[in-house]
C-alpha cells in the first residue's frame, strides 16, 4: 500500500509529440494561453480558426472577472446564468473544501452518500408538489435527455410503446445533445443543421407574448388542435416555462402553463418543464412553475443549482411516473453517467441552495429587475431596437438586426462589463448579489451596445 511519503509531486518537464513542445507544468503567460487556446481548444459554438480572440481571465471574485491584463469586468451573464451568488463565495468555498477532505468522487452504482441524500431531500422539499424522485445528472442537456427517456419508458411501462413523440412549441431551446436538440426550434434554432437526423417531434406555434385573455384562449385552442391531431403518438409535452431562454429570451403568460397542465391531463400525456435556466429564483419565483401554481410530471433543473461552481443538474418526477418506468421491460431507468451524484458537486449544490434560501432572494431579484427596468428604458427610443423587456433577473434589448459579437463585446468591455449577446439580443442575467451600481453598469453597457448598432 502506498504511503503519503511515497507520493512525490511531478517534476517540471516538457512533453514532445510530433515535433511540438508543450509545457506540462509551470506558469503560462497570457500569450501562452492565447496561443494554446487558438491552436487546440474548441469554444462553445465556434470553429477553427476562431473568428474571435477570447479574453484571458485570471480570477473571479464577487461579481467581477479579473482579466490577465488587470482589467475588471462586472459579470452581466452569471457565467451563463449559473453564478447567482457571484464568485469565491465563502460559504461555497468552505463547502468545497470540506467535501474535498472527505471524498471528491465515488461511483453512484451500488453506493450512496450524504451529499446526494441531502440534495435529493432538499430538491423534493422546494420544487412543486409531487416531484419526489430525483435523478442526478451531469449537465442540463443530460437532464433533458433523461427526462425524454423517462417519458418514453413510462409509456412502455404502460404498454403503449407507440407513444414516442414529444410536443413542444416553437422558439424553444433545450440543450445540445440529440434528444434535447430534437425539441429545439426546428427552423430558427441553432440545431436546424441536423434536420433529417434528429427524431421528428411535433411542434405547435410559439407562445404569444401578449397576456390578454382572448389572445391566450386563441393560442390554447391552436395548441390543442396540434395535440389532438397527434393524441395517440405524443408521450409528453415539453416546454421552458415563462421564459424561452437561448431560443430568443421570450416571455409568456403563466396562464399558458395552467392550460398546458389541463391539456396534458385531458389528453393523458405527461408534462415536462425544463427549468434549467429559470430555476432557483431567476424569474422572481423560486421556479417558473410557481407563477402558475402548478406542478409538471417531470422537471429539469441545473445551471444555478451549484451556484456556478460545478456541473450538475437534476431530473425530478412523480412517484407514479418513476414506478411506471420501473415496471417496463428494462426494470428501471436505463441511464447512469460515470459522474452521477458526484459528492463534491452535490455538497456544493446543497450549500448553494441553502445559501439562496437563507437570504431574501426575492428582494435581491426584485432589486435587479427594478434597476434593469429603469436603466434599459432609454434603449426603447433607439431606431434599431425592436423591444426592451425585463422579467425578474433577466433584461433584454432585442434589436431589429443581428448583433456583431466582436463589436458588442468590445463596447461592453470598454464600459467595464462582460456581456455575451447572441442573435438579435443584447441581454443580461446578473448575479443576484450585484449592488445597484453593478446592475446599473450592466444595463448602461447594454444600452451602449444597442446604441452602437443603430
PDB file of C-alpha atoms in Angstrom, residues 98-400:
ATOM      1  CA  UNK A  98     -14.961  20.364   3.476  1.00  0.00           C
ATOM      2  CA  UNK A  99     -16.155  17.831   0.916  1.00  0.00           C
ATOM      3  CA  UNK A 100     -12.687  17.508  -0.639  1.00  0.00           C
ATOM      4  CA  UNK A 101     -11.422  16.483   2.796  1.00  0.00           C
ATOM      5  CA  UNK A 102     -13.875  13.561   2.673  1.00  0.00           C
ATOM      6  CA  UNK A 103     -14.032  12.479  -0.989  1.00  0.00           C
ATOM      7  CA  UNK A 104     -14.266  14.225  -4.318  1.00  0.00           C
ATOM      8  CA  UNK A 105     -15.942  11.375  -6.159  1.00  0.00           C
ATOM      9  CA  UNK A 106     -17.229   7.853  -5.804  1.00  0.00           C
ATOM     10  CA  UNK A 107     -19.338   5.880  -8.251  1.00  0.00           C
ATOM     11  CA  UNK A 108     -23.099   6.005  -7.670  1.00  0.00           C
ATOM     12  CA  UNK A 109     -23.796   2.456  -8.832  1.00  0.00           C
ATOM     13  CA  UNK A 110     -24.381   0.366  -5.713  1.00  0.00           C
ATOM     14  CA  UNK A 111     -23.153   3.172  -3.446  1.00  0.00           C
ATOM     15  CA  UNK A 112     -24.665   6.310  -1.966  1.00  0.00           C
ATOM     16  CA  UNK A 113     -23.545   9.152   0.270  1.00  0.00           C
ATOM     17  CA  UNK A 114     -24.790  12.009   2.423  1.00  0.00           C
ATOM     18  CA  UNK A 115     -24.344  14.864  -0.098  1.00  0.00           C
ATOM     19  CA  UNK A 116     -26.600  13.138  -2.635  1.00  0.00           C
ATOM     20  CA  UNK A 117     -29.179  12.237   0.008  1.00  0.00           C
ATOM     21  CA  UNK A 118     -29.231  15.771   1.404  1.00  0.00           C
ATOM     22  CA  UNK A 119     -29.549  17.284  -2.057  1.00  0.00           C
ATOM     23  CA  UNK A 120     -32.399  14.969  -3.034  1.00  0.00           C
ATOM     24  CA  UNK A 121     -34.278  15.761   0.169  1.00  0.00           C
ATOM     25  CA  UNK A 122     -33.729  19.487  -0.368  1.00  0.00           C
ATOM     26  CA  UNK A 123     -34.882  19.450  -4.000  1.00  0.00           C
ATOM     27  CA  UNK A 124     -38.009  17.470  -3.163  1.00  0.00           C
ATOM     28  CA  UNK A 125     -38.852  19.970  -0.423  1.00  0.00           C
ATOM     29  CA  UNK A 126     -38.624  23.100  -2.605  1.00  0.00           C
ATOM     30  CA  UNK A 127     -39.847  22.006  -6.046  1.00  0.00           C
ATOM     31  CA  UNK A 128     -43.551  21.814  -6.974  1.00  0.00           C
ATOM     32  CA  UNK A 129     -45.549  19.235  -5.008  1.00  0.00           C
ATOM     33  CA  UNK A 130     -45.356  15.620  -6.096  1.00  0.00           C
ATOM     34  CA  UNK A 131     -41.893  15.694  -7.646  1.00  0.00           C
ATOM     35  CA  UNK A 132     -40.311  13.278  -5.208  1.00  0.00           C
ATOM     36  CA  UNK A 133     -37.961  11.115  -7.278  1.00  0.00           C
ATOM     37  CA  UNK A 134     -34.598  12.625  -8.267  1.00  0.00           C
ATOM     38  CA  UNK A 135     -32.108  11.623 -10.965  1.00  0.00           C
ATOM     39  CA  UNK A 136     -28.784  13.447 -10.573  1.00  0.00           C
ATOM     40  CA  UNK A 137     -27.373  14.268 -13.997  1.00  0.00           C
ATOM     41  CA  UNK A 138     -24.098  15.857 -15.012  1.00  0.00           C
ATOM     42  CA  UNK A 139     -25.384  18.702 -17.216  1.00  0.00           C
ATOM     43  CA  UNK A 140     -28.575  20.441 -18.263  1.00  0.00           C
ATOM     44  CA  UNK A 141     -28.613  18.736 -21.651  1.00  0.00           C
ATOM     45  CA  UNK A 142     -28.250  15.345 -19.980  1.00  0.00           C
ATOM     46  CA  UNK A 143     -31.088  16.130 -17.586  1.00  0.00           C
ATOM     47  CA  UNK A 144     -33.344  16.741 -20.599  1.00  0.00           C
ATOM     48  CA  UNK A 145     -32.088  13.512 -22.204  1.00  0.00           C
ATOM     49  CA  UNK A 146     -33.084  11.745 -19.002  1.00  0.00           C
ATOM     50  CA  UNK A 147     -36.492  13.447 -18.962  1.00  0.00           C
ATOM     51  CA  UNK A 148     -37.140  12.228 -22.508  1.00  0.00           C
ATOM     52  CA  UNK A 149     -36.040   8.699 -21.600  1.00  0.00           C
ATOM     53  CA  UNK A 150     -38.312   8.750 -18.567  1.00  0.00           C
ATOM     54  CA  UNK A 151     -41.275   9.829 -20.695  1.00  0.00           C
ATOM     55  CA  UNK A 152     -40.671   7.168 -23.343  1.00  0.00           C
ATOM     56  CA  UNK A 153     -40.042   4.386 -20.822  1.00  0.00           C
ATOM     57  CA  UNK A 154     -43.144   5.460 -18.926  1.00  0.00           C
ATOM     58  CA  UNK A 155     -45.320   4.615 -21.909  1.00  0.00           C
ATOM     59  CA  UNK A 156     -43.512   1.326 -22.469  1.00  0.00           C
ATOM     60  CA  UNK A 157     -44.363   0.526 -18.867  1.00  0.00           C
ATOM     61  CA  UNK A 158     -47.982   1.365 -19.664  1.00  0.00           C
ATOM     62  CA  UNK A 159     -47.929  -0.962 -22.674  1.00  0.00           C
ATOM     63  CA  UNK A 160     -48.185   1.919 -25.167  1.00  0.00           C
ATOM     64  CA  UNK A 161     -44.780   1.846 -26.821  1.00  0.00           C
ATOM     65  CA  UNK A 162     -46.184   3.662 -29.854  1.00  0.00           C
ATOM     66  CA  UNK A 163     -46.177   6.924 -27.915  1.00  0.00           C
ATOM     67  CA  UNK A 164     -42.760   8.166 -28.999  1.00  0.00           C
ATOM     68  CA  UNK A 165     -43.339  11.808 -29.931  1.00  0.00           C
ATOM     69  CA  UNK A 166     -42.755  14.941 -27.906  1.00  0.00           C
ATOM     70  CA  UNK A 167     -44.925  18.020 -28.360  1.00  0.00           C
ATOM     71  CA  UNK A 168     -43.400  21.434 -27.813  1.00  0.00           C
ATOM     72  CA  UNK A 169     -43.857  24.981 -29.002  1.00  0.00           C
ATOM     73  CA  UNK A 170     -41.564  26.691 -31.459  1.00  0.00           C
ATOM     74  CA  UNK A 171     -38.854  29.063 -30.322  1.00  0.00           C
ATOM     75  CA  UNK A 172     -37.530  26.754 -27.622  1.00  0.00           C
ATOM     76  CA  UNK A 173     -34.069  25.575 -26.672  1.00  0.00           C
ATOM     77  CA  UNK A 174     -33.399  22.508 -24.518  1.00  0.00           C
ATOM     78  CA  UNK A 175     -29.739  21.599 -24.987  1.00  0.00           C
ATOM     79  CA  UNK A 176     -27.119  20.335 -27.384  1.00  0.00           C
ATOM     80  CA  UNK A 177     -27.342  16.539 -27.214  1.00  0.00           C
ATOM     81  CA  UNK A 178     -29.611  14.678 -29.600  1.00  0.00           C
ATOM     82  CA  UNK A 179     -32.855  14.307 -27.654  1.00  0.00           C
ATOM     83  CA  UNK A 180     -32.830  17.946 -26.487  1.00  0.00           C
ATOM     84  CA  UNK A 181     -31.861  19.125 -29.977  1.00  0.00           C
ATOM     85  CA  UNK A 182     -34.925  17.384 -31.390  1.00  0.00           C
ATOM     86  CA  UNK A 183     -37.232  19.658 -29.362  1.00  0.00           C
ATOM     87  CA  UNK A 184     -35.360  22.885 -30.090  1.00  0.00           C
ATOM     88  CA  UNK A 185     -36.875  25.183 -32.701  1.00  0.00           C
ATOM     89  CA  UNK A 186     -36.539  23.223 -35.989  1.00  0.00           C
ATOM     90  CA  UNK A 187     -36.355  26.276 -38.264  1.00  0.00           C
ATOM     91  CA  UNK A 188     -34.877  29.246 -36.425  1.00  0.00           C
ATOM     92  CA  UNK A 189     -32.831  27.338 -33.852  1.00  0.00           C
ATOM     93  CA  UNK A 190     -29.110  26.661 -33.948  1.00  0.00           C
ATOM     94  CA  UNK A 191     -29.686  22.933 -34.448  1.00  0.00           C
ATOM     95  CA  UNK A 192     -31.558  23.116 -37.763  1.00  0.00           C
ATOM     96  CA  UNK A 193     -28.356  21.729 -39.319  1.00  0.00           C
ATOM     97  CA  UNK A 194     -29.453  18.331 -38.011  1.00  0.00           C
ATOM     98  CA  UNK A 195     -32.847  18.257 -39.721  1.00  0.00           C
ATOM     99  CA  UNK A 196     -33.327  14.765 -41.115  1.00  0.00           C
ATOM    100  CA  UNK A 197     -31.060  13.226 -38.488  1.00  0.00           C
ATOM    101  CA  UNK A 198     -32.921  14.117 -35.308  1.00  0.00           C
ATOM    102  CA  UNK A 199     -36.076  12.387 -34.129  1.00  0.00           C
ATOM    103  CA  UNK A 200     -39.103  14.054 -35.690  1.00  0.00           C
ATOM    104  CA  UNK A 201     -41.137  15.743 -32.984  1.00  0.00           C
ATOM    105  CA  UNK A 202     -44.411  17.694 -33.012  1.00  0.00           C
ATOM    106  CA  UNK A 203     -44.297  21.499 -32.934  1.00  0.00           C
ATOM    107  CA  UNK A 204     -47.021  23.977 -32.052  1.00  0.00           C
ATOM    108  CA  UNK A 205     -46.667  27.702 -32.801  1.00  0.00           C
ATOM    109  CA  UNK A 206     -44.502  29.780 -30.475  1.00  0.00           C
ATOM    110  CA  UNK A 207     -46.345  31.075 -27.400  1.00  0.00           C
ATOM    111  CA  UNK A 208     -47.584  34.665 -27.614  1.00  0.00           C
ATOM    112  CA  UNK A 209     -46.070  37.427 -25.533  1.00  0.00           C
ATOM    113  CA  UNK A 210     -49.475  39.107 -25.196  1.00  0.00           C
ATOM    114  CA  UNK A 211     -51.268  38.481 -21.917  1.00  0.00           C
ATOM    115  CA  UNK A 212     -54.880  39.360 -22.780  1.00  0.00           C
ATOM    116  CA  UNK A 213     -57.410  36.615 -22.125  1.00  0.00           C
ATOM    117  CA  UNK A 214     -58.624  36.482 -25.713  1.00  0.00           C
ATOM    118  CA  UNK A 215     -55.108  36.033 -27.077  1.00  0.00           C
ATOM    119  CA  UNK A 216     -54.362  33.274 -24.590  1.00  0.00           C
ATOM    120  CA  UNK A 217     -57.604  31.459 -25.403  1.00  0.00           C
ATOM    121  CA  UNK A 218     -56.884  31.651 -29.134  1.00  0.00           C
ATOM    122  CA  UNK A 219     -53.393  30.278 -28.679  1.00  0.00           C
ATOM    123  CA  UNK A 220     -54.540  27.447 -26.405  1.00  0.00           C
ATOM    124  CA  UNK A 221     -57.130  26.414 -28.993  1.00  0.00           C
ATOM    125  CA  UNK A 222     -54.409  26.303 -31.640  1.00  0.00           C
ATOM    126  CA  UNK A 223     -52.108  24.288 -29.368  1.00  0.00           C
ATOM    127  CA  UNK A 224     -54.919  21.849 -28.608  1.00  0.00           C
ATOM    128  CA  UNK A 225     -55.549  21.295 -32.310  1.00  0.00           C
ATOM    129  CA  UNK A 226     -51.937  20.179 -32.729  1.00  0.00           C
ATOM    130  CA  UNK A 227     -52.152  17.915 -29.680  1.00  0.00           C
ATOM    131  CA  UNK A 228     -55.456  16.398 -30.798  1.00  0.00           C
ATOM    132  CA  UNK A 229     -54.016  15.591 -34.224  1.00  0.00           C
ATOM    133  CA  UNK A 230     -51.231  13.570 -32.568  1.00  0.00           C
ATOM    134  CA  UNK A 231     -53.072  12.388 -29.468  1.00  0.00           C
ATOM    135  CA  UNK A 232     -52.109   8.730 -29.918  1.00  0.00           C
ATOM    136  CA  UNK A 233     -48.434   9.430 -30.642  1.00  0.00           C
ATOM    137  CA  UNK A 234     -47.458  12.044 -28.061  1.00  0.00           C
ATOM    138  CA  UNK A 235     -45.667  10.834 -24.943  1.00  0.00           C
ATOM    139  CA  UNK A 236     -45.191  14.241 -23.338  1.00  0.00           C
ATOM    140  CA  UNK A 237     -45.447  17.985 -23.726  1.00  0.00           C
ATOM    141  CA  UNK A 238     -42.108  19.672 -23.017  1.00  0.00           C
ATOM    142  CA  UNK A 239     -41.617  23.433 -22.657  1.00  0.00           C
ATOM    143  CA  UNK A 240     -39.488  26.059 -20.965  1.00  0.00           C
ATOM    144  CA  UNK A 241     -41.965  27.693 -18.564  1.00  0.00           C
ATOM    145  CA  UNK A 242     -42.358  31.501 -18.551  1.00  0.00           C
ATOM    146  CA  UNK A 243     -39.068  32.183 -20.379  1.00  0.00           C
ATOM    147  CA  UNK A 244     -37.774  30.701 -23.614  1.00  0.00           C
ATOM    148  CA  UNK A 245     -34.072  31.156 -22.960  1.00  0.00           C
ATOM    149  CA  UNK A 246     -31.382  30.591 -25.575  1.00  0.00           C
ATOM    150  CA  UNK A 247     -34.051  30.309 -28.260  1.00  0.00           C
ATOM    151  CA  UNK A 248     -34.805  34.031 -28.026  1.00  0.00           C
ATOM    152  CA  UNK A 249     -35.337  35.258 -24.449  1.00  0.00           C
ATOM    153  CA  UNK A 250     -39.089  35.476 -24.977  1.00  0.00           C
ATOM    154  CA  UNK A 251     -41.500  35.723 -22.038  1.00  0.00           C
ATOM    155  CA  UNK A 252     -45.031  34.316 -21.907  1.00  0.00           C
ATOM    156  CA  UNK A 253     -48.006  34.431 -19.575  1.00  0.00           C
ATOM    157  CA  UNK A 254     -48.249  31.984 -16.662  1.00  0.00           C
ATOM    158  CA  UNK A 255     -51.841  31.198 -17.623  1.00  0.00           C
ATOM    159  CA  UNK A 256     -50.491  29.278 -20.601  1.00  0.00           C
ATOM    160  CA  UNK A 257     -48.853  26.843 -18.193  1.00  0.00           C
ATOM    161  CA  UNK A 258     -52.164  26.295 -16.424  1.00  0.00           C
ATOM    162  CA  UNK A 259     -53.708  25.448 -19.782  1.00  0.00           C
ATOM    163  CA  UNK A 260     -50.870  23.085 -20.679  1.00  0.00           C
ATOM    164  CA  UNK A 261     -51.435  21.241 -17.403  1.00  0.00           C
ATOM    165  CA  UNK A 262     -55.147  20.987 -18.214  1.00  0.00           C
ATOM    166  CA  UNK A 263     -54.497  19.718 -21.737  1.00  0.00           C
ATOM    167  CA  UNK A 264     -51.910  17.195 -20.559  1.00  0.00           C
ATOM    168  CA  UNK A 265     -54.406  15.795 -18.066  1.00  0.00           C
ATOM    169  CA  UNK A 266     -57.278  15.828 -20.543  1.00  0.00           C
ATOM    170  CA  UNK A 267     -55.325  14.009 -23.246  1.00  0.00           C
ATOM    171  CA  UNK A 268     -53.471  11.752 -20.845  1.00  0.00           C
ATOM    172  CA  UNK A 269     -49.915  12.815 -21.682  1.00  0.00           C
ATOM    173  CA  UNK A 270     -47.023  13.778 -19.441  1.00  0.00           C
ATOM    174  CA  UNK A 271     -45.956  17.377 -18.860  1.00  0.00           C
ATOM    175  CA  UNK A 272     -42.230  18.213 -18.702  1.00  0.00           C
ATOM    176  CA  UNK A 273     -40.904  21.585 -17.579  1.00  0.00           C
ATOM    177  CA  UNK A 274     -37.332  22.492 -18.490  1.00  0.00           C
ATOM    178  CA  UNK A 275     -36.372  24.827 -15.624  1.00  0.00           C
ATOM    179  CA  UNK A 276     -32.631  24.683 -16.225  1.00  0.00           C
ATOM    180  CA  UNK A 277     -32.443  28.421 -16.924  1.00  0.00           C
ATOM    181  CA  UNK A 278     -35.422  29.582 -14.865  1.00  0.00           C
ATOM    182  CA  UNK A 279     -34.963  27.603 -11.658  1.00  0.00           C
ATOM    183  CA  UNK A 280     -33.723  28.955  -8.328  1.00  0.00           C
ATOM    184  CA  UNK A 281     -35.295  32.387  -8.462  1.00  0.00           C
ATOM    185  CA  UNK A 282     -34.319  33.838 -11.821  1.00  0.00           C
ATOM    186  CA  UNK A 283     -37.880  34.813 -12.828  1.00  0.00           C
ATOM    187  CA  UNK A 284     -38.877  36.184  -9.423  1.00  0.00           C
ATOM    188  CA  UNK A 285     -40.353  32.898  -8.199  1.00  0.00           C
ATOM    189  CA  UNK A 286     -38.227  30.024  -6.946  1.00  0.00           C
ATOM    190  CA  UNK A 287     -39.306  28.040 -10.006  1.00  0.00           C
ATOM    191  CA  UNK A 288     -41.142  29.336 -13.052  1.00  0.00           C
ATOM    192  CA  UNK A 289     -43.901  26.775 -12.466  1.00  0.00           C
ATOM    193  CA  UNK A 290     -44.697  28.633  -9.245  1.00  0.00           C
ATOM    194  CA  UNK A 291     -46.003  31.590 -11.279  1.00  0.00           C
ATOM    195  CA  UNK A 292     -48.830  29.298 -12.369  1.00  0.00           C
ATOM    196  CA  UNK A 293     -49.209  27.338  -9.142  1.00  0.00           C
ATOM    197  CA  UNK A 294     -48.970  24.004 -10.931  1.00  0.00           C
ATOM    198  CA  UNK A 295     -46.651  21.005 -10.977  1.00  0.00           C
ATOM    199  CA  UNK A 296     -45.362  19.130 -14.025  1.00  0.00           C
ATOM    200  CA  UNK A 297     -44.886  15.367 -14.072  1.00  0.00           C
ATOM    201  CA  UNK A 298     -41.178  15.741 -14.838  1.00  0.00           C
ATOM    202  CA  UNK A 299     -38.918  18.735 -14.233  1.00  0.00           C
ATOM    203  CA  UNK A 300     -35.302  19.522 -15.132  1.00  0.00           C
ATOM    204  CA  UNK A 301     -33.088  21.856 -13.100  1.00  0.00           C
ATOM    205  CA  UNK A 302     -29.447  22.860 -13.455  1.00  0.00           C
ATOM    206  CA  UNK A 303     -27.270  25.945 -14.040  1.00  0.00           C
ATOM    207  CA  UNK A 304     -27.747  27.815 -10.721  1.00  0.00           C
ATOM    208  CA  UNK A 305     -28.081  24.519  -8.823  1.00  0.00           C
ATOM    209  CA  UNK A 306     -24.435  24.675  -7.679  1.00  0.00           C
ATOM    210  CA  UNK A 307     -24.143  28.446  -7.884  1.00  0.00           C
ATOM    211  CA  UNK A 308     -21.916  28.027 -10.920  1.00  0.00           C
ATOM    212  CA  UNK A 309     -19.234  26.074  -9.058  1.00  0.00           C
ATOM    213  CA  UNK A 310     -19.685  22.618 -10.602  1.00  0.00           C
ATOM    214  CA  UNK A 311     -21.514  20.988 -13.459  1.00  0.00           C
ATOM    215  CA  UNK A 312     -24.620  19.326 -12.021  1.00  0.00           C
ATOM    216  CA  UNK A 313     -28.277  19.036 -12.943  1.00  0.00           C
ATOM    217  CA  UNK A 314     -31.264  17.006 -11.819  1.00  0.00           C
ATOM    218  CA  UNK A 315     -34.381  15.484 -13.322  1.00  0.00           C
ATOM    219  CA  UNK A 316     -37.300  15.113 -10.931  1.00  0.00           C
ATOM    220  CA  UNK A 317     -40.507  13.171 -11.466  1.00  0.00           C
ATOM    221  CA  UNK A 318     -43.530  11.893  -9.592  1.00  0.00           C
ATOM    222  CA  UNK A 319     -43.673   8.546  -7.842  1.00  0.00           C
ATOM    223  CA  UNK A 320     -46.300   7.341 -10.320  1.00  0.00           C
ATOM    224  CA  UNK A 321     -44.012   8.127 -13.241  1.00  0.00           C
ATOM    225  CA  UNK A 322     -40.984   6.511 -11.582  1.00  0.00           C
ATOM    226  CA  UNK A 323     -42.856   3.342 -10.652  1.00  0.00           C
ATOM    227  CA  UNK A 324     -44.324   3.006 -14.136  1.00  0.00           C
ATOM    228  CA  UNK A 325     -40.872   3.413 -15.705  1.00  0.00           C
ATOM    229  CA  UNK A 326     -39.619   0.702 -13.378  1.00  0.00           C
ATOM    230  CA  UNK A 327     -42.401  -1.647 -14.492  1.00  0.00           C
ATOM    231  CA  UNK A 328     -41.232  -1.527 -18.124  1.00  0.00           C
ATOM    232  CA  UNK A 329     -39.325  -4.460 -19.594  1.00  0.00           C
ATOM    233  CA  UNK A 330     -35.974  -2.897 -18.635  1.00  0.00           C
ATOM    234  CA  UNK A 331     -36.942  -2.919 -14.962  1.00  0.00           C
ATOM    235  CA  UNK A 332     -35.530   0.545 -14.359  1.00  0.00           C
ATOM    236  CA  UNK A 333     -34.407   3.768 -15.973  1.00  0.00           C
ATOM    237  CA  UNK A 334     -31.604   2.899 -18.362  1.00  0.00           C
ATOM    238  CA  UNK A 335     -29.220   5.776 -17.773  1.00  0.00           C
ATOM    239  CA  UNK A 336     -26.188   6.023 -15.497  1.00  0.00           C
ATOM    240  CA  UNK A 337     -23.435   8.617 -16.048  1.00  0.00           C
ATOM    241  CA  UNK A 338     -19.966   7.960 -14.642  1.00  0.00           C
ATOM    242  CA  UNK A 339     -20.123  11.125 -12.555  1.00  0.00           C
ATOM    243  CA  UNK A 340     -23.746  10.706 -11.487  1.00  0.00           C
ATOM    244  CA  UNK A 341     -24.272  12.006  -7.970  1.00  0.00           C
ATOM    245  CA  UNK A 342     -20.736  13.386  -7.719  1.00  0.00           C
ATOM    246  CA  UNK A 343     -20.266  14.073  -3.966  1.00  0.00           C
ATOM    247  CA  UNK A 344     -18.324  17.296  -4.473  1.00  0.00           C
ATOM    248  CA  UNK A 345     -20.948  18.756  -6.799  1.00  0.00           C
ATOM    249  CA  UNK A 346     -23.800  17.597  -4.551  1.00  0.00           C
ATOM    250  CA  UNK A 347     -22.226  19.113  -1.436  1.00  0.00           C
ATOM    251  CA  UNK A 348     -21.762  22.449  -3.176  1.00  0.00           C
ATOM    252  CA  UNK A 349     -25.320  22.292  -4.540  1.00  0.00           C
ATOM    253  CA  UNK A 350     -26.706  21.783  -1.035  1.00  0.00           C
ATOM    254  CA  UNK A 351     -24.683  24.743   0.207  1.00  0.00           C
ATOM    255  CA  UNK A 352     -25.765  26.885  -2.757  1.00  0.00           C
ATOM    256  CA  UNK A 353     -29.485  26.190  -2.382  1.00  0.00           C
ATOM    257  CA  UNK A 354     -29.367  26.648   1.385  1.00  0.00           C
ATOM    258  CA  UNK A 355     -27.459  29.906   0.907  1.00  0.00           C
ATOM    259  CA  UNK A 356     -30.098  31.140  -1.524  1.00  0.00           C
ATOM    260  CA  UNK A 357     -32.940  30.237   0.832  1.00  0.00           C
ATOM    261  CA  UNK A 358     -31.174  31.866   3.788  1.00  0.00           C
ATOM    262  CA  UNK A 359     -31.194  35.264   2.086  1.00  0.00           C
ATOM    263  CA  UNK A 360     -34.083  37.425   0.931  1.00  0.00           C
ATOM    264  CA  UNK A 361     -33.552  36.283  -2.642  1.00  0.00           C
ATOM    265  CA  UNK A 362     -36.930  37.668  -3.725  1.00  0.00           C
ATOM    266  CA  UNK A 363     -35.849  41.154  -2.713  1.00  0.00           C
ATOM    267  CA  UNK A 364     -32.489  40.670  -4.434  1.00  0.00           C
ATOM    268  CA  UNK A 365     -34.087  39.625  -7.729  1.00  0.00           C
ATOM    269  CA  UNK A 366     -36.699  42.386  -7.475  1.00  0.00           C
ATOM    270  CA  UNK A 367     -33.945  44.957  -6.947  1.00  0.00           C
ATOM    271  CA  UNK A 368     -32.108  43.697 -10.033  1.00  0.00           C
ATOM    272  CA  UNK A 369     -35.368  43.930 -12.002  1.00  0.00           C
ATOM    273  CA  UNK A 370     -36.043  47.483 -10.826  1.00  0.00           C
ATOM    274  CA  UNK A 371     -32.635  48.756 -11.921  1.00  0.00           C
ATOM    275  CA  UNK A 372     -32.764  46.909 -15.248  1.00  0.00           C
ATOM    276  CA  UNK A 373     -36.222  48.336 -15.940  1.00  0.00           C
ATOM    277  CA  UNK A 374     -35.129  51.897 -15.204  1.00  0.00           C
ATOM    278  CA  UNK A 375     -31.730  51.861 -16.911  1.00  0.00           C
ATOM    279  CA  UNK A 376     -32.787  49.976 -20.057  1.00  0.00           C
ATOM    280  CA  UNK A 377     -35.632  52.399 -20.766  1.00  0.00           C
ATOM    281  CA  UNK A 378     -33.504  54.751 -22.938  1.00  0.00           C
ATOM    282  CA  UNK A 379     -32.975  51.893 -25.399  1.00  0.00           C
ATOM    283  CA  UNK A 380     -36.660  51.976 -26.371  1.00  0.00           C
ATOM    284  CA  UNK A 381     -36.165  55.194 -28.324  1.00  0.00           C
ATOM    285  CA  UNK A 382     -33.206  53.921 -30.356  1.00  0.00           C
ATOM    286  CA  UNK A 383     -34.075  53.352 -34.034  1.00  0.00           C
ATOM    287  CA  UNK A 384     -32.573  49.863 -34.265  1.00  0.00           C
ATOM    288  CA  UNK A 385     -34.351  48.484 -31.187  1.00  0.00           C
ATOM    289  CA  UNK A 386     -37.378  46.225 -31.640  1.00  0.00           C
ATOM    290  CA  UNK A 387     -38.191  45.599 -27.973  1.00  0.00           C
ATOM    291  CA  UNK A 388     -36.983  46.041 -24.408  1.00  0.00           C
ATOM    292  CA  UNK A 389     -38.217  43.620 -21.764  1.00  0.00           C
ATOM    293  CA  UNK A 390     -37.432  42.686 -18.169  1.00  0.00           C
ATOM    294  CA  UNK A 391     -38.624  39.781 -16.050  1.00  0.00           C
ATOM    295  CA  UNK A 392     -37.098  39.063 -12.664  1.00  0.00           C
ATOM    296  CA  UNK A 393     -33.333  38.980 -13.032  1.00  0.00           C
ATOM    297  CA  UNK A 394     -33.453  38.987 -16.843  1.00  0.00           C
ATOM    298  CA  UNK A 395     -33.039  42.078 -19.004  1.00  0.00           C
ATOM    299  CA  UNK A 396     -33.297  42.009 -22.806  1.00  0.00           C
ATOM    300  CA  UNK A 397     -32.793  44.513 -25.607  1.00  0.00           C
ATOM    301  CA  UNK A 398     -33.941  42.987 -28.886  1.00  0.00           C
ATOM    302  CA  UNK A 399     -32.514  44.642 -31.987  1.00  0.00           C
ATOM    303  CA  UNK A 400     -34.018  44.715 -35.474  1.00  0.00           C
TER     304      UNK A 400
END
